[in-house]
Coordinates of C-alpha atoms in Angstrom, one line a residue:
M178 CA 123.9 29.1 18.3
S179 CA 120.8 27.2 19.3
R180 CA 118.7 29.2 17.1
H181 CA 114.8 27.9 18.5
A182 CA 115.7 27.6 21.9
E183 CA 112.5 28.9 24.1
P184 CA 113.9 31.5 26.2
G185 CA 113.1 31.0 30.2
L186 CA 110.1 32.8 31.9
V187 CA 112.4 34.8 34.0
V188 CA 114.1 36.1 30.7
R189 CA 110.8 36.9 29.0
W190 CA 109.8 38.8 31.8
T191 CA 113.0 40.6 32.3
R192 CA 112.5 41.2 28.4
L193 CA 108.8 42.5 28.9
V194 CA 110.1 44.8 31.7
R195 CA 112.8 46.6 29.4
R196 CA 109.8 47.0 26.6
R197 CA 107.1 48.2 28.7
G198 CA 109.1 49.2 31.6
V199 CA 108.4 53.1 31.4
L200 CA 104.0 52.1 30.8
G201 CA 104.1 49.9 33.8
L202 CA 105.5 52.3 36.1
A203 CA 103.5 55.3 35.0
V204 CA 100.5 52.9 35.2
F205 CA 101.8 51.6 39.0
A206 CA 102.4 55.6 39.6
A207 CA 99.0 56.3 38.3
V208 CA 96.7 53.3 40.2
V209 CA 98.9 54.3 43.4
G210 CA 98.4 57.9 43.5
G211 CA 94.8 57.3 43.2
A212 CA 94.4 54.9 46.0
A213 CA 96.3 57.6 47.8
L214 CA 93.8 60.2 46.8
L215 CA 91.3 58.2 48.1
L216 CA 92.2 57.6 51.1
I217 CA 93.2 61.2 51.8
V218 CA 89.7 62.8 50.0
S219 CA 87.8 60.0 51.3
R220 CA 84.7 60.8 54.2
P221 CA 85.3 58.4 57.4
V222 CA 82.4 55.7 57.3
Y223 CA 81.4 54.4 61.0
R224 CA 79.2 51.7 61.3
A225 CA 76.9 50.9 64.0
E226 CA 75.6 47.5 65.2
A227 CA 73.6 45.7 67.5
R228 CA 72.8 42.1 68.4
L229 CA 69.6 40.3 69.4
R230 CA 68.7 36.8 70.4
L231 CA 65.2 35.4 69.0
S232 CA 63.2 32.8 70.5
E233 CA 60.8 31.1 69.2
P234 CA 57.2 31.9 70.1
P235 CA 55.1 30.1 72.4
P236 CA 53.9 26.9 70.7
S237 CA 50.3 26.8 69.3
G238 CA 48.6 23.8 71.1
G239 CA 45.8 23.7 68.1
L240 CA 42.1 22.4 68.3
S241 CA 43.0 18.3 69.3
P242 CA 45.3 16.5 71.0
T243 CA 47.1 15.6 67.6
A244 CA 47.8 18.9 66.6
G245 CA 51.0 18.8 68.6
A246 CA 52.5 16.2 65.8
F247 CA 51.2 18.6 62.8
S248 CA 53.2 21.5 64.5
L249 CA 56.5 19.5 63.8
F250 CA 56.0 20.3 60.0
R251 CA 55.9 24.4 61.2
P252 CA 52.8 24.5 58.9
G253 CA 53.3 28.0 59.9
G254 CA 56.8 28.3 58.4
D255 CA 60.2 28.5 60.4
P256 CA 59.7 31.8 63.4
F257 CA 63.3 32.5 62.0
A258 CA 63.1 32.9 58.9
N259 CA 59.7 34.9 59.6
D260 CA 61.7 37.7 61.3
L261 CA 64.8 37.8 59.0
E262 CA 61.3 38.8 56.4
V263 CA 60.2 41.1 58.7
L264 CA 63.7 42.9 59.3
A265 CA 63.7 43.0 55.3
S266 CA 60.5 44.6 55.0
R267 CA 59.2 47.7 53.4
S268 CA 57.2 48.6 57.0
L269 CA 60.1 48.6 59.0
A270 CA 62.5 50.6 55.8
E271 CA 59.7 53.2 55.9
A272 CA 59.6 53.3 59.7
V273 CA 63.8 54.2 59.8
V274 CA 63.5 56.0 56.9
R275 CA 60.8 58.6 58.4
G276 CA 62.4 58.1 62.2
V277 CA 65.9 59.6 60.9
A278 CA 64.9 61.7 57.7
L279 CA 67.1 59.3 55.8
N280 CA 65.2 61.3 52.9
A281 CA 66.9 64.4 53.6
E282 CA 70.9 64.5 53.3
L283 CA 73.4 67.0 54.8
Q284 CA 76.5 67.7 52.7
A285 CA 79.0 69.7 55.3
P286 CA 82.5 69.7 55.4
R287 CA 84.8 66.5 57.0
G288 CA 84.1 66.3 61.3
W289 CA 80.5 68.1 60.7
H290 CA 77.4 66.4 61.3
R291 CA 73.9 66.5 61.7
D292 CA 73.8 66.9 65.7
S293 CA 76.3 69.8 66.0
L294 CA 74.7 71.7 62.7
F295 CA 71.0 71.2 63.7
V296 CA 69.4 70.8 66.7
S297 CA 66.7 68.5 64.9
I298 CA 65.7 67.3 61.2
A299 CA 62.6 65.3 60.2
A300 CA 61.6 64.7 56.7
G301 CA 58.0 64.0 55.5
D302 CA 56.8 61.3 52.6
S303 CA 56.5 64.3 50.0
T304 CA 60.1 64.8 49.7
V305 CA 61.5 65.2 45.5
E306 CA 64.6 65.8 44.2
G307 CA 65.9 68.9 45.4
S308 CA 69.2 70.7 46.8
Y309 CA 69.1 73.6 49.4
E310 CA 71.8 75.6 50.9
L311 CA 71.6 76.8 54.5
T312 CA 74.1 79.9 55.4
W313 CA 74.9 81.1 58.4
T314 CA 74.9 85.2 58.2
D315 CA 76.8 87.6 60.0
T316 CA 73.4 89.2 61.5
G317 CA 73.4 85.8 63.0
T318 CA 70.5 84.4 60.9
V319 CA 70.2 81.4 58.7
T320 CA 69.3 81.7 54.7
V321 CA 67.8 79.3 53.1
R322 CA 68.3 79.3 49.6
R323 CA 66.9 76.5 47.1
T324 CA 69.7 75.4 44.1
A325 CA 68.2 72.5 42.7
P326 CA 66.5 72.1 40.5
R327 CA 66.0 76.0 40.3
D328 CA 67.3 78.6 42.3
S329 CA 64.8 80.5 44.6
L330 CA 64.9 82.1 48.0
V331 CA 63.2 79.7 50.5
G332 CA 63.3 82.4 53.9
E333 CA 65.1 83.0 56.8
V334 CA 65.2 82.0 60.1
A335 CA 66.9 82.7 63.3
P336 CA 69.1 79.6 65.0
G337 CA 66.6 77.5 67.1
R338 CA 63.8 78.1 64.9
A339 CA 62.3 75.6 62.4
V340 CA 62.2 75.8 58.6
R341 CA 60.4 74.0 56.6
F342 CA 61.2 73.6 53.0
D343 CA 60.4 70.4 50.5
G344 CA 58.7 68.7 53.3
V345 CA 61.4 68.9 55.5
E346 CA 61.6 70.5 58.7
A347 CA 65.0 71.6 59.8
V348 CA 66.0 73.4 63.4
P349 CA 69.4 74.9 63.3
R350 CA 71.9 75.9 65.9
E351 CA 73.9 78.6 66.2
R352 CA 77.4 78.9 63.9
R353 CA 80.0 77.2 66.2
P354 CA 83.5 78.5 66.5
G355 CA 85.0 77.3 63.1
G356 CA 82.0 75.7 62.0
P357 CA 81.0 75.8 58.2
A358 CA 79.5 79.3 56.5
S359 CA 77.3 77.4 54.6
V360 CA 76.2 73.6 54.2
V361 CA 73.7 71.8 51.9
V362 CA 70.9 69.7 52.2
T363 CA 69.4 67.5 49.7
T364 CA 66.5 65.7 49.4
V365 CA 65.6 62.7 47.5
P366 CA 61.9 61.1 47.0
F367 CA 60.5 58.7 49.7
D368 CA 60.5 55.4 48.1
E369 CA 64.0 55.6 46.9
A370 CA 65.1 56.5 50.5
V371 CA 63.7 53.5 51.5
R372 CA 64.9 51.2 48.6
E373 CA 68.5 52.1 49.5
T374 CA 67.8 51.7 53.2
S375 CA 66.8 48.7 53.0
A376 CA 69.6 47.8 50.6
A377 CA 72.2 49.2 53.0
L378 CA 70.7 48.0 56.3
D379 CA 73.1 44.6 56.7
V380 CA 71.3 41.8 58.4
S381 CA 73.0 38.2 58.9
R382 CA 72.7 35.9 61.2
A383 CA 75.7 35.2 63.4
R384 CA 76.1 31.4 63.1
R385 CA 74.2 29.3 61.9
E386 CA 72.9 27.1 64.6
A387 CA 71.9 30.1 66.4
N388 CA 69.0 31.9 66.6
V389 CA 71.1 35.5 66.8
L390 CA 71.0 38.5 64.5
D391 CA 73.8 40.7 63.8
L392 CA 72.0 44.2 62.9
A393 CA 74.7 46.5 61.2
Y394 CA 74.4 50.3 59.2
A395 CA 77.1 52.4 57.9
H396 CA 77.1 56.0 57.5
H397 CA 79.9 58.7 57.3
D398 CA 77.5 60.5 60.2
P399 CA 78.1 58.3 63.5
G400 CA 74.7 59.7 64.4
V401 CA 72.8 59.2 61.7
A402 CA 74.4 55.7 61.9
G403 CA 73.4 54.8 65.1
A404 CA 70.2 56.3 64.9
V405 CA 69.2 53.9 62.3
V406 CA 70.2 51.0 64.1
S407 CA 68.2 52.1 66.9
R408 CA 65.4 53.0 64.8
A409 CA 65.3 49.3 62.8
L410 CA 65.5 47.4 66.1
D411 CA 62.7 49.6 68.4
S412 CA 60.5 49.3 64.5
F413 CA 61.3 45.5 64.4
L414 CA 60.3 45.4 68.2
R415 CA 56.9 47.0 67.3
I416 CA 56.3 45.7 64.3
R417 CA 56.5 41.9 65.3
T418 CA 55.1 42.6 68.4
D419 CA 51.9 44.0 66.2
L420 CA 51.6 41.0 64.0
F421 CA 51.8 38.5 67.1
Q422 CA 48.9 40.8 68.7
R423 CA 46.9 40.7 65.9
E424 CA 47.5 37.1 65.0
S425 CA 46.9 36.0 68.9
G426 CA 44.0 38.8 69.0
E427 CA 42.5 37.3 66.1
T428 CA 42.6 33.9 67.0
A429 CA 41.0 34.3 70.6
D430 CA 38.5 36.4 69.3
S431 CA 37.5 33.4 67.0
L432 CA 37.9 30.9 69.9
R433 CA 35.7 32.9 71.9
A434 CA 32.8 32.7 69.0
V435 CA 33.6 29.0 69.1
A436 CA 33.3 28.4 73.0
R437 CA 30.0 30.5 73.0
A438 CA 28.2 28.6 69.9
T439 CA 29.9 25.3 71.5
A440 CA 28.2 26.2 74.5
A441 CA 24.7 27.1 73.2
E442 CA 24.7 23.7 71.2
L443 CA 25.5 22.1 74.5
V444 CA 22.9 23.5 76.3
V445 CA 20.2 22.6 73.8
A446 CA 22.1 19.1 73.5
E447 CA 21.6 18.9 77.3
G448 CA 18.2 19.9 77.1
A449 CA 17.3 17.5 74.6
L450 CA 18.8 14.4 76.5
E451 CA 17.0 15.2 79.8
S452 CA 13.2 15.3 77.5
L453 CA 14.4 11.9 76.0
Q454 CA 14.7 10.4 79.2
R455 CA 12.0 12.3 80.8
R456 CA 9.4 10.8 78.2
T457 CA 11.0 7.8 78.0
G458 CA 12.1 7.1 81.3
L459 CA 15.4 5.6 79.9
V460 CA 18.2 6.7 81.4
A461 CA 20.9 3.7 81.3
A462 CA 19.8 1.6 78.7
D463 CA 21.7 -1.4 79.3
A464 CA 21.0 -1.9 82.7
Q465 CA 17.4 -0.8 82.2
S466 CA 17.2 -3.3 79.2
E467 CA 18.3 -6.2 81.1
E468 CA 16.1 -5.3 84.1
L469 CA 13.4 -5.4 81.3
I470 CA 13.8 -8.6 80.1
A471 CA 13.9 -9.8 83.4
R472 CA 10.7 -8.6 84.3
W473 CA 9.1 -9.6 81.1
S474 CA 10.8 -12.9 81.4
A475 CA 9.4 -13.3 84.8
T476 CA 6.0 -12.1 84.1
R477 CA 5.9 -14.5 81.0
T478 CA 6.6 -17.5 83.3
A479 CA 3.9 -16.1 86.1
L480 CA 1.4 -15.9 82.8
E481 CA 2.4 -19.6 81.5
A482 CA 1.7 -21.1 85.7
A483 CA -1.4 -19.1 85.8
E484 CA -2.9 -20.5 82.8
A485 CA -1.3 -23.9 83.7
E486 CA -2.9 -24.2 87.2
R487 CA -6.3 -22.8 85.7
A488 CA -6.3 -25.1 83.4
L489 CA -5.5 -27.8 86.0
L490 CA -8.3 -26.7 88.1
E491 CA -11.7 -26.7 85.3
T492 CA -9.8 -30.5 84.8
Q493 CA -10.8 -31.1 88.9
M494 CA -13.9 -28.8 88.5
A495 CA -15.1 -31.1 85.6
R496 CA -14.0 -34.6 87.0
V497 CA -16.3 -32.9 90.1
A498 CA -19.2 -32.4 88.3
A499 CA -19.2 -36.0 86.2
A500 CA -18.3 -38.2 89.1
D501 CA -20.9 -40.2 91.9
D502 CA -19.3 -39.7 94.6
V503 CA -19.1 -36.0 96.0
V504 CA -16.1 -36.9 98.3
D505 CA -13.9 -39.0 95.7
A506 CA -14.1 -36.2 93.4
W507 CA -12.8 -33.7 96.1
T508 CA -10.5 -35.5 97.2
G509 CA -8.8 -35.6 94.0
L510 CA -9.0 -31.7 93.5
V511 CA -7.1 -31.2 97.1
A512 CA -4.2 -32.8 94.9
A513 CA -4.2 -29.6 93.2
P514 CA -1.2 -27.2 93.6
A515 CA -3.6 -24.3 94.4
F516 CA -5.2 -26.2 97.4
L517 CA -2.6 -28.2 99.4
D518 CA -1.6 -25.0 100.9
N519 CA -5.4 -23.8 101.6
Q520 CA -6.0 -24.8 105.1
M521 CA -10.1 -24.0 104.5
V522 CA -9.9 -26.6 101.7
G523 CA -8.6 -28.5 104.2
E524 CA -10.6 -28.2 107.2
L525 CA -14.0 -28.7 104.6
L526 CA -12.4 -32.0 103.2
T527 CA -11.5 -32.9 106.3
R528 CA -15.2 -33.0 107.9
L529 CA -16.4 -34.1 104.4
T530 CA -14.2 -37.6 104.6
A531 CA -15.3 -37.5 108.1
L532 CA -19.5 -37.4 107.3
A533 CA -18.7 -39.5 104.5
E534 CA -17.9 -42.2 107.0
T535 CA -20.4 -41.6 109.0
R536 CA -22.9 -41.4 106.5
T537 CA -21.3 -45.1 105.7
E538 CA -21.9 -46.1 109.3
V539 CA -25.4 -44.8 109.2
A540 CA -26.2 -46.2 106.4
S541 CA -25.3 -49.3 107.2
R542 CA -27.9 -49.1 110.2
R543 CA -30.3 -46.8 109.1
T544 CA -32.5 -46.8 106.0
A545 CA -32.2 -44.4 103.4
T546 CA -35.2 -42.4 104.4
S547 CA -33.7 -42.2 107.7
R548 CA -33.4 -38.7 109.3
E549 CA -30.0 -39.1 110.5
L550 CA -28.8 -40.1 107.2
Q551 CA -30.4 -37.3 105.4
A552 CA -29.1 -35.0 108.0
I553 CA -25.8 -36.4 106.5
E554 CA -26.6 -36.5 103.4
A555 CA -27.8 -32.4 103.7
R556 CA -24.4 -31.8 105.8
V557 CA -22.2 -33.1 102.6
A558 CA -24.3 -31.1 100.0
G559 CA -23.5 -27.9 102.1
L560 CA -19.6 -29.2 102.2
D561 CA -20.0 -29.7 98.5
A562 CA -21.5 -26.3 97.9
A563 CA -19.3 -24.6 100.0
L564 CA -16.5 -26.4 97.9
R565 CA -17.7 -25.6 94.8
S566 CA -18.0 -21.6 95.5
L567 CA -14.1 -21.9 97.0
A568 CA -12.8 -23.4 93.4
E569 CA -15.3 -21.1 91.6
E570 CA -13.7 -18.4 93.1
Y571 CA -10.3 -19.1 93.0
R572 CA -11.1 -19.7 89.2
I573 CA -12.6 -16.4 88.8
G574 CA -9.3 -14.7 90.9
L575 CA -6.9 -17.2 88.2
D576 CA -8.8 -15.6 85.3
Q577 CA -8.5 -12.0 86.7
R578 CA -4.6 -12.8 86.9
V579 CA -4.3 -14.3 83.7
G580 CA -6.0 -10.6 82.1
Q581 CA -3.5 -9.2 84.1
L582 CA -0.4 -11.4 83.4
R583 CA -1.5 -10.9 79.3
E584 CA -1.7 -7.1 80.1
R585 CA 1.6 -6.7 81.6
M586 CA 3.1 -9.2 79.1
T587 CA 1.5 -6.7 76.5
A588 CA 3.0 -3.8 78.1
L589 CA 6.4 -4.6 78.4
E590 CA 6.6 -6.6 75.0
A591 CA 5.4 -2.5 73.8
R592 CA 8.4 -1.2 75.9
L593 CA 10.8 -3.9 74.6
D594 CA 9.6 -2.8 71.0
A595 CA 10.4 0.9 71.8
V596 CA 13.7 0.4 73.9
P597 CA 16.0 -0.6 70.4
G598 CA 15.3 2.9 68.5
Q599 CA 15.0 4.9 72.4
A600 CA 18.5 3.0 73.1
V601 CA 20.0 4.4 69.5
E602 CA 18.4 7.7 70.2
L603 CA 19.6 8.0 73.7
G604 CA 23.1 7.0 72.5
R605 CA 23.1 9.9 69.7
R606 CA 21.9 12.3 72.0
H607 CA 24.8 11.2 74.8
R608 CA 27.3 11.3 72.0
D609 CA 25.9 14.8 70.9
V610 CA 26.4 16.4 74.7
R611 CA 30.2 13.9 74.8
V612 CA 31.5 15.9 71.7
L613 CA 30.2 19.3 72.5
S614 CA 31.7 18.9 76.0
E615 CA 35.0 18.0 74.4
L616 CA 34.3 20.7 71.7
L617 CA 34.1 23.4 74.5
V618 CA 37.1 22.1 76.9
L619 CA 39.5 22.0 73.9
T620 CA 38.4 25.3 72.7
E621 CA 38.8 26.8 76.1
Q622 CA 42.2 25.3 76.4
R623 CA 43.0 26.4 73.2
L624 CA 41.9 30.0 74.3
R625 CA 43.9 30.1 77.2
Q626 CA 46.8 29.1 75.2
E627 CA 46.5 31.5 72.8
E628 CA 46.2 34.4 75.9
L629 CA 48.7 32.9 77.4
R630 CA 50.6 33.2 74.3
E631 CA 49.8 36.6 73.6
A632 CA 50.7 37.8 76.9
L633 CA 54.6 35.9 76.3
N634 CA 55.0 37.4 73.1
F635 CA 57.5 40.5 74.2
A636 CA 59.3 38.2 76.0
T637 CA 61.2 36.5 72.8
V638 CA 63.1 39.1 71.7
Q639 CA 66.6 39.5 73.9
V640 CA 69.1 42.4 72.7
I641 CA 71.8 41.2 73.6
D642 CA 74.4 44.0 72.3
P643 CA 72.2 47.6 72.0
P644 CA 73.3 50.0 69.4
A645 CA 76.6 51.4 69.5
V646 CA 78.6 53.1 67.0
R647 CA 82.5 51.3 66.4
Y648 CA 84.9 53.4 68.8
R649 CA 86.9 54.5 65.0
P650 CA 85.4 54.7 61.3
V651 CA 85.4 51.5 58.9
W652 CA 86.6 53.2 56.0
P653 CA 89.2 54.6 55.1
R654 CA 91.1 52.4 56.8
K655 CA 94.6 53.4 55.9
R656 CA 97.0 50.7 56.5
L657 CA 94.7 48.3 54.6
G658 CA 94.1 50.6 52.4
A659 CA 97.9 51.8 51.4
V660 CA 98.3 47.9 51.1
V661 CA 95.9 47.3 48.6
G662 CA 97.0 50.1 46.5
L663 CA 100.2 49.3 46.3
L664 CA 99.0 45.7 45.4
A665 CA 96.6 47.0 43.1
G666 CA 98.9 49.8 41.6
L667 CA 101.4 46.1 41.1
G668 CA 98.7 44.1 39.4
A669 CA 98.1 46.9 37.4
A670 CA 101.1 47.8 36.3
V671 CA 101.7 43.8 35.3
L672 CA 98.5 43.5 33.9
G673 CA 98.8 47.1 31.7
M674 CA 102.5 45.5 30.2
V675 CA 100.8 42.3 29.3
L676 CA 98.1 44.0 27.5
A677 CA 100.3 46.5 26.1
D678 CA 102.7 43.6 25.0
A679 CA 99.9 41.7 23.4
A680 CA 98.4 44.6 21.5
D681 CA 102.0 45.2 20.2
R682 CA 101.7 43.5 16.7
R683 CA 105.8 44.3 15.9
L684 CA 108.1 41.1 15.5
R685 CA 110.9 40.7 18.0
T686 CA 112.0 37.2 17.8
A687 CA 112.8 34.4 15.6
S688 CA 110.5 32.0 16.4
E689 CA 107.7 34.9 16.0
A690 CA 109.1 35.5 12.5
E691 CA 108.8 31.5 11.8
S692 CA 105.3 31.4 12.8
V693 CA 104.4 33.9 10.3
G694 CA 106.2 33.8 7.5
G695 CA 106.2 29.9 7.6
G696 CA 110.2 30.0 6.5
R697 CA 113.6 29.1 8.4
V698 CA 115.3 32.5 10.0
L699 CA 118.6 32.5 8.7
A700 CA 120.4 35.0 10.0
A701 CA 120.5 37.7 11.8
V702 CA 122.7 41.2 11.3
A703 CA 122.7 44.2 13.0
L704 CA 123.1 47.9 11.4
G705 CA 125.8 49.2 12.3
R706 CA 128.4 46.7 12.4
P707 CA 129.3 43.8 10.3
A708 CA 127.8 40.4 10.4
D709 CA 129.4 37.4 11.4
A710 CA 130.6 34.3 8.9
G711 CA 127.9 32.2 10.3
A712 CA 125.2 34.7 9.1
R713 CA 127.2 35.6 5.7
A714 CA 127.4 31.4 5.2
A715 CA 123.5 31.3 6.1
L716 CA 122.4 33.0 2.9
P717 CA 121.9 30.8 -0.2
P718 CA 123.7 31.9 -3.3
D719 CA 121.8 34.7 -5.9
A720 CA 119.4 35.3 -2.9
V721 CA 117.2 38.0 -3.5
L722 CA 116.6 40.2 -0.9
A723 CA 113.1 41.4 -1.1
G724 CA 112.0 43.8 2.1
C725 CA 108.4 43.1 3.8
P726 CA 105.7 45.7 3.3
G727 CA 106.4 48.9 4.8
A728 CA 110.1 48.1 5.6
D729 CA 112.4 51.3 5.1
P730 CA 114.6 50.2 2.5
A731 CA 117.7 51.7 3.0
R732 CA 118.0 49.6 6.3
V733 CA 117.3 47.1 3.9
V734 CA 120.4 48.1 2.0
Q735 CA 122.4 48.6 5.1
A736 CA 121.5 44.7 6.2
A737 CA 122.5 43.6 2.4
A738 CA 126.0 45.9 3.1
A739 CA 126.4 43.9 6.6
L740 CA 126.7 40.5 4.9
D741 CA 129.9 41.9 3.2
A742 CA 129.4 39.0 0.1
D743 CA 131.5 38.6 -2.7
E744 CA 128.4 39.7 -5.1
P745 CA 125.8 42.5 -3.3
P746 CA 122.4 40.6 -3.5
R747 CA 119.7 41.5 -5.3
I748 CA 117.6 43.7 -3.2
V749 CA 113.7 44.0 -4.2
P750 CA 111.3 45.9 -1.8
L751 CA 107.5 43.9 -1.9
R752 CA 104.9 46.6 -2.7
G753 CA 102.2 44.0 -4.3
P754 CA 102.2 40.7 -5.9
A755 CA 103.9 42.5 -8.7
D756 CA 107.0 42.5 -7.1
A757 CA 106.3 39.3 -5.9
A758 CA 106.4 37.7 -9.4
A759 CA 109.4 40.6 -10.5
A760 CA 111.7 39.1 -7.3
A761 CA 111.0 35.3 -8.4
R762 CA 112.1 35.8 -12.1
G763 CA 114.9 34.0 -13.0
G764 CA 114.3 31.4 -10.5
R765 CA 116.6 33.2 -8.2
P766 CA 115.9 32.4 -3.9
V767 CA 114.1 35.1 -2.2
V768 CA 114.4 35.8 1.3
L769 CA 112.1 38.3 3.4
V770 CA 113.8 40.9 5.1
V771 CA 112.0 41.6 8.3
E772 CA 113.0 45.0 10.8
V773 CA 112.9 43.8 13.9
G774 CA 110.8 46.1 16.2
D775 CA 109.1 47.8 12.6
T776 CA 107.7 44.8 11.1
T777 CA 104.3 43.9 12.0
R778 CA 103.0 40.3 12.0
E779 CA 100.5 41.2 9.1
A780 CA 103.6 42.7 6.3
L781 CA 105.4 39.5 7.1
E782 CA 102.2 37.6 6.6
R783 CA 101.5 39.6 3.1
G784 CA 104.3 39.6 2.1
A785 CA 104.9 35.6 2.5
G786 CA 101.2 35.2 1.3
W787 CA 102.2 37.6 -2.3
L788 CA 105.3 35.2 -3.0
T789 CA 103.3 32.1 -2.3
A790 CA 100.8 33.6 -4.8
A791 CA 103.9 33.9 -7.1
E792 CA 104.5 30.2 -7.1
T793 CA 108.0 31.3 -5.3
P794 CA 108.0 29.7 -1.8
C795 CA 110.3 31.8 1.0
A796 CA 113.8 30.8 0.9
G797 CA 114.3 32.5 4.7
I798 CA 114.2 35.3 6.3
L799 CA 116.4 37.8 7.3
M800 CA 115.9 39.6 10.2
V801 CA 117.7 43.4 11.0
V802 CA 117.9 44.5 14.6
P803 CA 118.3 48.8 14.7
G804 CA 121.4 50.1 16.0
A805 CA 124.4 48.5 17.2
K806 CA 122.3 46.4 19.2
D807 CA 123.7 42.3 20.0
P808 CA 121.6 40.8 16.8
H809 CA 121.7 37.6 18.9
G810 CA 118.8 38.3 21.2
V811 CA 116.3 37.3 18.0
W812 CA 117.4 33.6 18.9
G813 CA 116.4 33.5 22.4

């Protein structure tokens, strides 16, 4: 016999089923029965669904050409995530609760819903926790009684007339054939209904890469489920549109104010630019500066030429005044540039030259006192005086011209000195006008974009699937529920058997006894049948049989008798350390007796501990199987 062979998995589970089969069957029956009862008594739950597509709002161009680049970072957040937050907002849940009166719950028999019992039910925000019973009487009226938190009569109303209680306004219908005689309407605080609705309203993204949302709500009343989804969709569209319109309206108003202020500043800047141009005469600074410099250069050149000519004239006049011969003196003057092109001077000099020749001829024939010679001298003096007069007048003209050119130079230099400052100021005024003009244009563009964005907000949500209730309840699903119930019952049965067996501290196998007692299992005998030779030979000679604490002494005696030894072994019950010391007296080996299915691990551990304390180690373990069962099962 292989004493220490570990049983296989099938064997262990078979033994477990044998030991705990009744418990497992009871657990299985209880779980399956509970699941069946749940499927039978559960009220049907209907699911309403809707699907919508969310488009991104029209882009905001911003106030500068670079605003489009910053829009890539989405400083306003992801539009789809913003819409999800709107769907999860308290405002939307409040609108749904108000619109569908979810803070007033109807409790009616299966198959009877709000629309079959009431024309309408509305509830305000002031509801508190309470319970009201509505009873259709034989007289055709409806009696309303408050049942919780305290009993009181609210009133009696005819069908089709509104009755008000605890912030609820209900209009009951006529009682239909087969309809319930009474129903209960429970009210909850408005805030609690909002919280529950927000948690029950399922909003999910259909697919990660698609801006499509699925909106769903489950309720035992199909009309309520459909109304909740419809109201949630309508409230979402309204809140989203209001947010966009408010944002766009406020932005447009701000842009209009900025445009008006910019236009006013632009008018002032344009007026200042015009005033500067009129005052300075500076319109095109670069062109006018070049022209002014050219005029200044030309004036300077003319001034220098006039001064040079005047100096030359004065030199020639001085030579004329110092010359002995008038004709020679004036002949040099004719070479002056100012007199080269003068016809009168030429004629006078021609005549003067002719008179000089005539005088020379006459002087050769006449005396100095000759009247003819004197007449010629007089004519020469007259021509000299005429030439002197012309030269003097020309010199005076040159002086005036030099003075005018100097005045013009002074004026031009003053204008040139003022040009840099005027050009800077003109550039500043032009820049102010240009900046304000560009800002006004960009603001007007942004304003038009915002007005267009405001107009297009209504087209950014498309309803793909309108709200609709599924054609059959989503719960209870009988086939799935039956399968789940069977699986749950089977799992609970197995778990119950395993836990019950793990909680059972009683010893059943030789391996368990050896691991706890610290000694080897010598033999296993069955009460009611003689032990085999191997079991008898396994016991050491003169062994003392010590029953574990709590063991039945009669069974220990029966086990000793089953061994059929030549000399009956000594039997000692272990009740404490003193019995262990008495069993070890005389140095005889002590064998602990374990009752299979009765002796616990703690009892065997205590008995082995007492023997160890008495300095008598356990010589082995004898396992006793109750009844006439096969003792070989303890070996595995």
